[in-house]
Tab-separated table of C-alpha atoms and ligand atoms in Angstrom:
chain	number	residue	atom	x	y	z
A	1	MET	CA	30.351	39.138	14.703
A	2	MET	CA	28.234	39.522	17.865
A	3	GLN	CA	28.218	36.213	19.841
A	4	ASN	CA	25.059	35.085	21.663
A	5	ASP	CA	23.559	32.022	23.245
A	6	VAL	CA	20.308	32.671	21.385
A	7	VAL	CA	19.364	34.859	18.416
A	8	VAL	CA	15.625	35.426	17.905
A	9	VAL	CA	14.473	36.619	14.481
A	10	GLY	CA	11.155	38.522	14.727
A	11	GLY	CA	10.039	40.727	17.608
A	12	GLY	CA	6.296	39.980	17.730
A	13	ILE	CA	4.791	38.326	20.811
A	14	SER	CA	6.026	34.891	19.652
A	15	GLY	CA	9.672	36.006	19.477
A	16	LEU	CA	9.415	38.224	22.549
A	17	SER	CA	7.921	35.487	24.741
A	18	LEU	CA	10.555	32.952	23.674
A	19	ALA	CA	13.284	35.540	24.281
A	20	PHE	CA	11.741	36.232	27.702
A	21	TYR	CA	12.044	32.533	28.679
A	22	CYS	CA	15.663	32.384	27.445
A	23	VAL	CA	16.670	35.516	29.381
A	24	GLN	CA	14.972	34.162	32.528
A	25	ALA	CA	17.148	31.065	32.153
A	26	GLY	CA	20.267	33.268	32.028
A	27	MET	CA	20.983	32.935	28.292
A	28	LYS	CA	22.564	35.821	26.407
A	29	THR	CA	19.735	36.603	23.978
A	30	THR	CA	19.360	38.980	21.048
A	31	ILE	CA	16.196	39.863	19.121
A	32	LEU	CA	16.452	41.102	15.542
A	33	GLU	CA	13.321	42.888	14.337
A	34	LYS	CA	12.695	44.208	10.823
A	35	ASN	CA	10.428	47.106	11.871
A	36	ASP	CA	11.494	50.155	13.849
A	37	THR	CA	9.653	48.936	16.964
A	38	THR	CA	9.030	45.508	18.470
A	39	GLY	CA	5.500	44.148	18.830
A	40	GLY	CA	4.544	42.984	15.328
A	41	SER	CA	0.743	42.628	15.566
A	42	PHE	CA	0.934	44.243	19.024
A	43	ALA	CA	0.844	47.719	17.524
A	44	SER	CA	-0.497	50.595	19.634
A	45	PRO	CA	0.889	53.807	18.109
A	46	HIS	CA	0.483	56.945	20.195
A	47	TYR	CA	-0.769	60.349	19.072
A	48	SER	CA	-0.446	63.540	21.053
A	49	ALA	CA	-1.571	67.113	20.341
A	50	ASN	CA	-1.958	70.143	22.608
A	51	GLY	CA	-1.141	68.079	25.687
A	52	LYS	CA	-3.798	65.471	24.821
A	53	LYS	CA	-2.640	61.877	24.353
A	54	PHE	CA	-4.318	58.949	22.641
A	55	TRP	CA	-3.442	55.489	21.261
A	56	LEU	CA	-5.013	53.046	18.837
A	57	GLU	CA	-4.763	49.276	18.389
A	58	MET	CA	-3.637	48.632	14.815
A	59	GLY	CA	-3.558	44.860	15.456
A	60	ALA	CA	-4.505	42.724	18.464
A	61	HIS	CA	-6.791	44.358	21.014
A	62	THR	CA	-8.184	41.824	23.526
A	63	CYS	CA	-6.686	39.356	25.994
A	64	TYR	CA	-8.629	36.829	28.075
A	65	SER	CA	-8.404	35.237	31.531
A	66	SER	CA	-7.552	31.984	29.742
A	67	TYR	CA	-4.232	33.436	28.467
A	68	GLN	CA	-2.312	31.789	31.304
A	69	ASN	CA	1.177	31.735	29.756
A	70	LEU	CA	0.845	35.379	28.754
A	71	LEU	CA	-0.375	36.288	32.242
A	72	GLU	CA	2.616	34.595	33.834
A	73	ILE	CA	4.928	36.797	31.753
A	74	ILE	CA	2.842	39.900	32.566
A	75	GLU	CA	3.137	39.159	36.279
A	76	THR	CA	6.884	38.459	36.150
A	77	CYS	CA	7.353	41.757	34.308
A	78	GLY	CA	5.361	43.591	37.028
A	79	MET	CA	2.661	44.644	34.555
A	80	LYS	CA	-0.445	43.259	36.266
A	81	ASP	CA	-1.449	46.750	37.438
A	82	ALA	CA	-1.447	47.943	33.829
A	83	ILE	CA	-4.331	45.571	32.983
A	84	VAL	CA	-7.577	47.485	32.343
A	85	ALA	CA	-11.141	46.325	31.788
A	86	ARG	CA	-12.724	46.801	28.396
A	87	ALA	CA	-15.897	48.917	28.471
A	88	LYS	CA	-19.019	46.905	27.693
A	89	VAL	CA	-19.855	48.239	24.240
A	90	PRO	CA	-21.374	45.991	21.554
A	91	PHE	CA	-19.950	44.155	18.565
A	92	THR	CA	-22.348	45.260	15.845
A	93	LEU	CA	-23.279	44.822	12.222
A	94	PHE	CA	-23.159	47.750	9.802
A	95	MET	CA	-25.825	47.271	7.129
A	96	ASP	CA	-27.584	49.708	4.758
A	97	GLY	CA	-25.643	52.563	6.360
A	98	LYS	CA	-26.944	51.749	9.858
A	99	ILE	CA	-25.654	50.007	12.979
A	100	LYS	CA	-27.674	46.887	13.783
A	101	SER	CA	-27.451	44.315	16.549
A	102	ILE	CA	-26.393	40.794	15.618
A	103	VAL	CA	-29.466	39.231	17.173
A	104	SER	CA	-31.764	41.414	15.061
A	105	GLN	CA	-30.314	39.848	11.913
A	106	LEU	CA	-30.511	36.208	12.982
A	107	ASN	CA	-33.296	33.911	11.893
A	108	ILE	CA	-34.426	32.779	15.354
A	109	PRO	CA	-36.449	29.655	14.345
A	110	GLU	CA	-33.437	28.398	12.338
A	111	LEU	CA	-31.153	29.112	15.300
A	112	LEU	CA	-33.415	27.286	17.788
A	113	PHE	CA	-33.708	24.315	15.456
A	114	SER	CA	-29.897	24.040	14.977
A	115	ALA	CA	-28.548	25.011	18.415
A	116	PRO	CA	-28.978	21.547	20.066
A	117	ASN	CA	-26.218	20.339	17.688
A	118	LEU	CA	-23.812	22.263	19.909
A	119	PHE	CA	-24.089	19.455	22.463
A	120	LYS	CA	-23.826	16.629	19.896
A	121	LEU	CA	-21.220	17.655	17.326
A	122	LYS	CA	-17.444	17.693	17.692
A	123	LYS	CA	-15.203	20.258	16.001
A	124	ASP	CA	-12.438	17.756	15.131
A	125	GLY	CA	-11.966	17.352	11.390
A	126	GLU	CA	-14.677	19.949	10.619
A	127	SER	CA	-14.175	23.238	8.836
A	128	VAL	CA	-15.565	26.482	10.296
A	129	LYS	CA	-18.288	26.456	7.617
A	130	SER	CA	-19.337	22.826	8.028
A	131	TYR	CA	-19.359	22.941	11.853
A	132	TYR	CA	-20.968	26.334	12.477
A	133	SER	CA	-23.571	25.950	9.696
A	134	LYS	CA	-24.880	23.027	11.723
A	135	ILE	CA	-24.805	24.972	15.005
A	136	VAL	CA	-26.527	28.203	13.877
A	137	GLY	CA	-28.196	27.064	10.640
A	138	THR	CA	-26.981	27.446	7.043
A	139	LYS	CA	-28.690	30.785	6.375
A	140	ASN	CA	-27.626	32.317	9.714
A	141	TYR	CA	-24.071	31.175	9.048
A	142	ARG	CA	-23.968	32.535	5.488
A	143	GLU	CA	-25.669	35.874	6.135
A	144	VAL	CA	-24.491	36.802	9.633
A	145	ILE	CA	-22.106	34.573	11.585
A	146	SER	CA	-19.546	33.865	8.823
A	147	HIS	CA	-18.817	37.619	8.634
A	148	PHE	CA	-17.844	37.610	12.313
A	149	PHE	CA	-15.500	34.690	11.753
A	150	ASN	CA	-13.986	36.415	8.696
A	151	ALA	CA	-13.383	39.516	10.821
A	152	VAL	CA	-11.076	37.627	13.220
A	153	PRO	CA	-8.198	36.924	10.796
A	154	SER	CA	-9.431	39.427	8.133
A	155	GLN	CA	-9.996	36.815	5.426
A	156	LEU	CA	-12.515	34.173	4.376
A	157	THR	CA	-12.543	31.536	7.123
A	158	ASP	CA	-14.972	28.929	5.668
A	159	ASP	CA	-12.099	26.420	5.304
A	160	PHE	CA	-10.304	27.103	8.623
A	161	PRO	CA	-10.210	24.110	11.006
A	162	ALA	CA	-13.152	24.689	13.394
A	163	ASP	CA	-11.123	23.659	16.460
A	164	MET	CA	-8.429	26.283	15.768
A	165	MET	CA	-10.657	29.380	15.672
A	166	PHE	CA	-12.015	29.711	19.189
A	167	LYS	CA	-10.466	27.383	21.729
A	168	SER	CA	-11.780	26.747	25.152
A	169	ARG	CA	-8.947	26.868	27.710
A	170	PRO	CA	-8.895	26.823	31.506
A	171	LYS	CA	-9.501	30.337	32.843
A	172	ARG	CA	-7.927	32.192	35.752
A	173	LYS	CA	-10.553	33.291	38.225
A	174	ASP	CA	-8.499	36.174	39.672
A	175	VAL	CA	-8.202	38.008	36.334
A	176	LEU	CA	-10.790	39.965	34.314
A	177	LYS	CA	-12.540	37.789	31.730
A	178	ASN	CA	-11.344	40.068	28.941
A	179	TYR	CA	-8.987	42.983	29.218
A	180	THR	CA	-6.420	45.192	27.591
A	181	PHE	CA	-3.590	47.384	28.920
A	182	LYS	CA	-3.559	51.013	30.054
A	183	ASP	CA	-1.281	52.074	27.172
A	184	GLY	CA	-2.382	49.412	24.692
A	185	LEU	CA	-1.021	45.939	23.975
A	186	GLN	CA	2.242	47.185	22.554
A	187	SER	CA	3.208	48.265	26.085
A	188	VAL	CA	3.635	44.527	26.776
A	189	ALA	CA	6.119	44.324	23.885
A	190	ARG	CA	7.967	47.401	25.128
A	191	THR	CA	8.211	45.979	28.661
A	192	ILE	CA	9.520	42.579	27.544
A	193	SER	CA	11.987	44.302	25.187
A	194	ALA	CA	13.371	46.299	28.128
A	195	ARG	CA	14.148	43.153	30.206
A	196	SER	CA	17.627	43.226	31.540
A	197	GLY	CA	19.921	40.819	29.697
A	198	LEU	CA	17.940	41.063	26.444
A	199	ASN	CA	19.496	42.866	23.461
A	200	VAL	CA	16.975	44.209	20.982
A	201	PHE	CA	17.961	45.528	17.574
A	202	THR	CA	15.162	47.071	15.506
A	203	SER	CA	15.223	48.002	11.791
A	204	GLN	CA	17.232	44.797	11.302
A	205	GLU	CA	15.734	42.615	8.580
A	206	VAL	CA	17.388	39.202	8.609
A	207	SER	CA	18.281	38.251	5.061
A	208	SER	CA	20.340	35.049	5.305
A	209	LEU	CA	21.466	32.259	7.616
A	210	ARG	CA	24.488	29.961	7.696
A	211	TYR	CA	25.328	27.062	9.990
A	212	VAL	CA	29.081	26.766	10.531
A	213	ASN	CA	30.902	24.635	13.136
A	214	GLY	CA	27.867	24.267	15.382
A	215	LEU	CA	26.985	27.985	15.280
A	216	TYR	CA	24.239	29.834	13.422
A	217	GLU	CA	25.458	32.924	11.567
A	218	VAL	CA	22.700	35.449	11.010
A	219	ARG	CA	23.074	38.287	8.516
A	220	THR	CA	20.850	41.331	8.168
A	221	ALA	CA	20.033	43.322	5.041
A	222	ASP	CA	22.242	46.215	6.168
A	223	GLY	CA	25.269	43.986	6.798
A	224	GLY	CA	24.875	43.236	10.537
A	225	GLU	CA	26.272	39.860	11.649
A	226	TYR	CA	25.272	37.868	14.723
A	227	SER	CA	26.075	34.331	15.800
A	228	ALA	CA	24.482	31.964	18.309
A	229	LYS	CA	24.345	28.345	19.418
A	230	THR	CA	20.543	28.466	19.272
A	231	LEU	CA	18.431	30.093	16.584
A	232	VAL	CA	14.771	31.059	16.994
A	233	LEU	CA	12.683	31.957	13.960
A	234	ALA	CA	9.528	33.808	15.015
A	235	THR	CA	8.610	35.190	11.601
A	236	PRO	CA	5.627	34.556	9.272
A	237	SER	CA	5.752	31.051	7.721
A	238	LEU	CA	6.934	32.200	4.291
A	239	VAL	CA	9.796	34.225	5.791
A	240	THR	CA	10.797	31.226	7.927
A	241	SER	CA	10.671	28.990	4.854
A	242	LYS	CA	12.819	31.405	2.826
A	243	LEU	CA	15.396	31.846	5.591
A	244	LEU	CA	15.784	28.079	6.088
A	245	ARG	CA	16.166	27.319	2.373
A	246	ASP	CA	19.961	26.928	2.425
A	247	ILE	CA	20.475	25.381	5.857
A	248	LYS	CA	17.377	23.146	6.291
A	249	PRO	CA	15.867	22.590	2.839
A	250	ASP	CA	13.426	19.849	3.963
A	251	ILE	CA	11.930	22.042	6.719
A	252	ALA	CA	11.905	25.049	4.359
A	253	LYS	CA	9.881	23.023	1.826
A	254	HIS	CA	7.454	21.842	4.498
A	255	PHE	CA	6.858	25.456	5.669
A	256	GLY	CA	6.566	26.694	2.090
A	257	VAL	CA	3.163	25.019	1.671
A	258	LEU	CA	1.483	27.219	4.294
A	259	LYS	CA	-0.512	30.221	3.134
A	260	ALA	CA	-0.908	33.590	4.822
A	261	ALA	CA	-2.905	36.767	4.228
A	262	GLU	CA	-1.947	40.399	4.600
A	263	VAL	CA	-4.245	42.737	6.503
A	264	ASP	CA	-4.105	46.342	5.382
A	265	SER	CA	-5.131	48.464	8.363
A	266	LEU	CA	-5.860	52.188	8.439
A	267	GLY	CA	-6.569	53.804	11.806
A	268	VAL	CA	-8.206	57.199	12.220
A	269	ILE	CA	-8.481	59.538	15.207
A	270	VAL	CA	-11.394	61.960	15.509
A	271	SER	CA	-12.203	64.567	18.172
A	272	LYS	CA	-15.157	63.342	20.211
A	273	GLU	CA	-17.323	66.336	19.378
A	274	ASN	CA	-16.991	65.657	15.636
A	275	ILE	CA	-18.579	62.219	15.566
A	276	SER	CA	-22.085	61.184	16.575
A	277	MET	CA	-21.862	57.391	16.079
A	278	LYS	CA	-22.862	55.563	19.263
A	279	PRO	CA	-20.034	53.726	21.085
A	280	VAL	CA	-19.221	50.279	19.656
A	281	ALA	CA	-16.511	47.651	20.138
A	282	ALA	CA	-16.496	46.816	16.444
A	283	LEU	CA	-18.470	47.109	13.228
A	284	ILE	CA	-18.769	44.252	10.791
A	285	SER	CA	-20.178	45.063	7.374
A	286	PRO	CA	-20.960	41.920	5.346
A	287	ASN	CA	-19.309	41.802	1.886
A	288	ASP	CA	-17.666	45.212	2.293
A	289	VAL	CA	-14.148	46.350	1.325
A	290	PHE	CA	-13.146	45.986	4.990
A	291	PHE	CA	-13.443	42.929	7.245
A	292	SER	CA	-13.999	44.905	10.433
A	293	VAL	CA	-13.663	48.272	12.120
A	294	VAL	CA	-12.193	47.961	15.617
A	295	SER	CA	-12.935	50.915	17.845
A	296	ARG	CA	-11.141	52.430	20.859
A	297	ASP	CA	-14.542	52.897	22.563
A	298	THR	CA	-13.596	49.859	24.680
A	299	VAL	CA	-11.159	52.158	26.533
A	300	PRO	CA	-13.036	55.483	26.455
A	301	ASP	CA	-11.087	58.732	26.267
A	302	ASP	CA	-12.182	62.258	27.250
A	303	ASN	CA	-11.051	63.886	24.006
A	304	TYR	CA	-10.796	61.459	21.127
A	305	ARG	CA	-12.336	58.399	19.507
A	306	GLY	CA	-10.395	56.051	17.257
A	307	PHE	CA	-11.355	53.474	14.631
A	308	VAL	CA	-9.127	50.976	12.838
A	309	PHE	CA	-10.409	49.718	9.487
A	310	HIS	CA	-9.007	46.297	8.562
A	311	PHE	CA	-9.227	46.396	4.773
A	312	GLN	CA	-8.879	43.753	2.104
A	313	PRO	CA	-5.371	44.004	0.598
A	314	GLY	CA	-4.712	45.868	-2.643
A	315	LEU	CA	-7.118	48.843	-2.317
A	316	ASP	CA	-5.959	52.338	-3.220
A	317	ASP	CA	-5.848	55.076	-0.600
A	318	LYS	CA	-8.757	57.024	-2.114
A	319	THR	CA	-11.104	54.008	-1.896
A	320	LYS	CA	-10.127	53.369	1.716
A	321	ARG	CA	-10.518	56.982	2.819
A	322	SER	CA	-13.833	57.460	1.071
A	323	ARG	CA	-15.255	54.290	2.718
A	324	ILE	CA	-13.995	55.479	6.126
A	325	THR	CA	-15.755	58.831	5.797
A	326	GLU	CA	-19.003	57.164	4.623
A	327	VAL	CA	-19.056	54.680	7.502
A	328	LEU	CA	-18.135	57.149	10.230
A	329	GLY	CA	-20.209	59.990	8.785
A	330	VAL	CA	-17.209	62.313	9.217
A	331	GLY	CA	-15.462	64.280	6.458
A	332	MET	CA	-11.716	63.699	5.959
A	333	SER	CA	-11.064	67.284	7.156
A	334	LYS	CA	-12.338	66.276	10.611
A	335	ILE	CA	-9.945	63.333	10.854
A	336	GLU	CA	-7.193	64.527	13.114
A	337	HIS	CA	-4.619	61.807	12.521
A	338	THR	CA	-4.164	58.499	10.661
A	339	PHE	CA	-1.907	55.477	11.172
A	340	SER	CA	-1.341	52.587	8.780
A	341	LYS	CA	0.018	49.081	9.269
A	342	ILE	CA	0.229	45.806	7.378
A	343	ASN	CA	-0.056	42.640	9.493
A	344	THR	CA	0.456	39.064	8.327
A	345	VAL	CA	-2.015	36.422	9.502
A	346	PRO	CA	-1.997	32.696	8.697
A	347	SER	CA	-4.587	31.112	6.389
A	348	LEU	CA	-5.081	27.844	8.243
A	349	ARG	CA	-6.743	24.908	6.485
A	350	LEU	CA	-8.128	21.480	7.417
A	351	GLY	CA	-5.160	19.141	7.719
A	352	HIS	CA	-3.150	21.678	9.722
A	353	HIS	CA	-2.913	19.289	12.691
A	354	GLN	CA	-1.110	16.770	10.473
A	355	TRP	CA	1.183	19.538	9.209
A	356	LEU	CA	1.993	20.413	12.830
A	357	GLU	CA	2.647	16.786	13.803
A	358	LYS	CA	5.077	16.473	10.884
A	359	THR	CA	6.740	19.766	11.872
A	360	ASN	CA	7.316	18.579	15.418
A	361	ALA	CA	8.653	15.233	14.165
A	362	MET	CA	11.087	17.053	11.841
A	363	LEU	CA	12.293	19.238	14.702
A	364	LYS	CA	12.931	16.345	17.090
A	365	GLY	CA	16.607	16.056	16.247
A	366	GLU	CA	17.100	19.835	15.864
A	367	LYS	CA	17.569	21.002	19.441
A	368	SER	CA	19.319	24.225	18.462
A	369	LEU	CA	16.600	25.380	16.048
A	370	LEU	CA	13.354	26.668	17.596
A	371	LEU	CA	10.380	27.655	15.440
A	372	THR	CA	7.457	29.673	16.762
A	373	GLY	CA	4.751	32.006	15.473
A	374	ASN	CA	1.002	32.352	15.044
A	375	TYR	CA	0.612	29.430	12.629
A	376	PHE	CA	1.316	26.409	14.868
A	377	GLY	CA	-1.491	25.701	17.372
A	378	GLY	CA	-3.558	28.741	16.309
A	379	MET	CA	-3.268	32.492	15.821
A	380	ALA	CA	-4.539	33.784	19.202
A	381	ILE	CA	-1.961	35.486	21.414
A	382	GLU	CA	-2.016	32.601	23.880
A	383	ASP	CA	-1.391	30.109	21.042
A	384	CYS	CA	1.760	32.076	20.160
A	385	VAL	CA	3.036	32.204	23.750
A	386	SER	CA	2.182	28.505	24.331
A	387	ARG	CA	4.142	27.544	21.217
A	388	SER	CA	7.110	29.605	22.445
A	389	ARG	CA	6.871	27.960	25.876
A	390	SER	CA	6.885	24.455	24.385
A	391	GLU	CA	9.809	25.302	22.067
A	392	PHE	CA	11.732	26.654	25.068
A	393	ASP	CA	10.952	23.428	26.987
A	394	ARG	CA	12.293	21.452	24.003
A	395	LEU	CA	15.549	23.441	24.225
A	396	GLN	CA	15.814	22.721	27.938
A	397	GLY	CA	14.654	19.085	27.749
B	401	LIG	C1	-5.743	42.908	13.200
B	401	LIG	C2	-5.466	41.791	14.173
B	401	LIG	C3	-6.219	41.684	15.341
B	401	LIG	C4	-5.960	40.651	16.241
B	401	LIG	N1	-6.656	40.601	17.412
B	401	LIG	C5	-6.338	39.669	18.343
B	401	LIG	C6	-6.927	39.714	19.628
B	401	LIG	O1	-7.682	40.638	19.936
B	401	LIG	N2	-6.622	38.729	20.515
B	401	LIG	C7	-5.777	37.701	20.185
B	401	LIG	O2	-5.551	36.810	21.014
B	401	LIG	N3	-5.153	37.667	18.984
B	401	LIG	C8	-5.408	38.637	18.069
B	401	LIG	N4	-4.757	38.642	16.868
B	401	LIG	C9	-3.763	37.599	16.595
B	401	LIG	C10	-2.432	37.865	17.297
B	401	LIG	O3	-2.316	39.203	17.640
B	401	LIG	C11	-1.275	37.495	16.390
B	401	LIG	O4	-1.451	36.194	15.876
B	401	LIG	C12	0.056	37.565	17.143
B	401	LIG	O5	0.236	38.821	17.757
B	401	LIG	C13	1.182	37.244	16.171
B	401	LIG	O6	2.414	37.340	16.836
B	401	LIG	P1	3.720	36.785	16.128
B	401	LIG	O7	4.874	37.216	16.943
B	401	LIG	O8	3.584	35.326	15.859
B	401	LIG	O9	3.731	37.455	14.692
B	401	LIG	P2	3.901	38.996	14.341
B	401	LIG	O10	3.254	39.829	15.345
B	401	LIG	O11	3.498	39.118	12.910
B	401	LIG	O12	5.475	39.223	14.477
B	401	LIG	C14	6.403	38.761	13.530
B	401	LIG	C15	7.532	39.771	13.512
B	401	LIG	O13	8.560	39.292	12.643
B	401	LIG	C16	9.128	40.429	12.014
B	401	LIG	N5	9.852	39.988	10.814
B	401	LIG	C17	9.348	39.480	9.664
B	401	LIG	N6	10.343	39.181	8.815
B	401	LIG	C18	11.510	39.492	9.441
B	401	LIG	C19	12.897	39.393	9.075
B	401	LIG	N7	13.288	38.904	7.883
B	401	LIG	N8	13.831	39.815	9.970
B	401	LIG	C20	13.453	40.309	11.187
B	401	LIG	N9	12.153	40.417	11.574
B	401	LIG	C21	11.204	40.013	10.718
B	401	LIG	C22	7.911	41.287	11.704
B	401	LIG	O14	8.264	42.630	11.432
B	401	LIG	C23	7.094	41.134	12.976
B	401	LIG	O15	7.383	42.130	13.930
B	401	LIG	C24	-4.963	39.683	15.953
B	401	LIG	C25	-4.191	39.791	14.786
B	401	LIG	C26	-4.439	40.844	13.905
B	401	LIG	C27	-3.581	40.976	12.678
């Protein structure tokens, strides 16, 4: 059995950032990741043909100057030069087969009447629907703005806690307001994974845990065995709950109440000359079979354009492909390459703060068990890295 100081289950940004902190502190650290690459929702698969190269974001796509913990890791890894600006192309609505600006669809008198509430109302204890209906007006919320919120975690967000959707955080003035990376966000995952002192094993799905004589024993579906003094679970909440069932039944039960949604994403690559749609950052089509289409037009390429459709789960391939060709106005024969990916995103609800307080209270006496992910303080990248930082501090404290 391979001995470690720390075993991290899950190689998304939550697990990678916590592993990064452990390695920096000189701990022998191993990451076990179910997929064949690390990154999780940092997924930027590459395509190349006839000497031409291209990549697409199948998950996260934008970082901000307020992502201070992430930026610290980026700088330590020597990746600051890989940061690139996003081209200023619009987030748009797709309605009646046409691209429309958001402003053109808003009821301006209703907006002007409601907007002063922005300075009076607090987000605490409010749902996304109750808070933003008062800020933009009920009709504007229902017909336009709610669809933008739904596009963020690819699910209905009416009941999300308003203060967990878009957080205001202190910004760094020396960094672009919003940015991505030269080779896509997954290059961050690749760089952290290559840190010296970090062992990364991919295609290793952890299937069971034991706690014996002060050591965690971690077993994978294909029979791998690893042991460590400290265990990190950086997996979706239901996986964490399942894995803890035998060793920490009370925590497993507490995590079992959380809900999550699956996002079924299909990315397509088209030669530039075969598509006439004007450049966009994203398309949002109210009440459609997809929540959003995220485009690569934010990092323009000489040869290709790329579009990732984030579909509702459970659709068959024919439905997805036929909607893609309708929206892009491009026949399937002109689509040069496709990628697919399923991501898991949390379905946060009012009361989540209390859930988190109870979680942290339960973990107080559990110094060797660290739990991180995108369902603690929020699902943004910086929420994940902040959670990992505070769990690492708990280990050190
Ligand atoms: C489509 C999409 C767009 C987004 N856009 C943005 C954005 O632009 N900006 C932003 O700030 N945030 C964005 N987010 C949110 C953010 O990217 C995610 O919340 C974050 O990347 C999640 O990281 P994570 O490590 O917690 O989870 P994940 O990335 O889901 O990683 C969990 C990992 O655990 C692995 N795993 C699961 N079970 C096991 C097991 N049994 N054994 C081993 N490994 C296992 C999984 O394979 C996965 O790699 C987006 C999310 C999605 C889905």
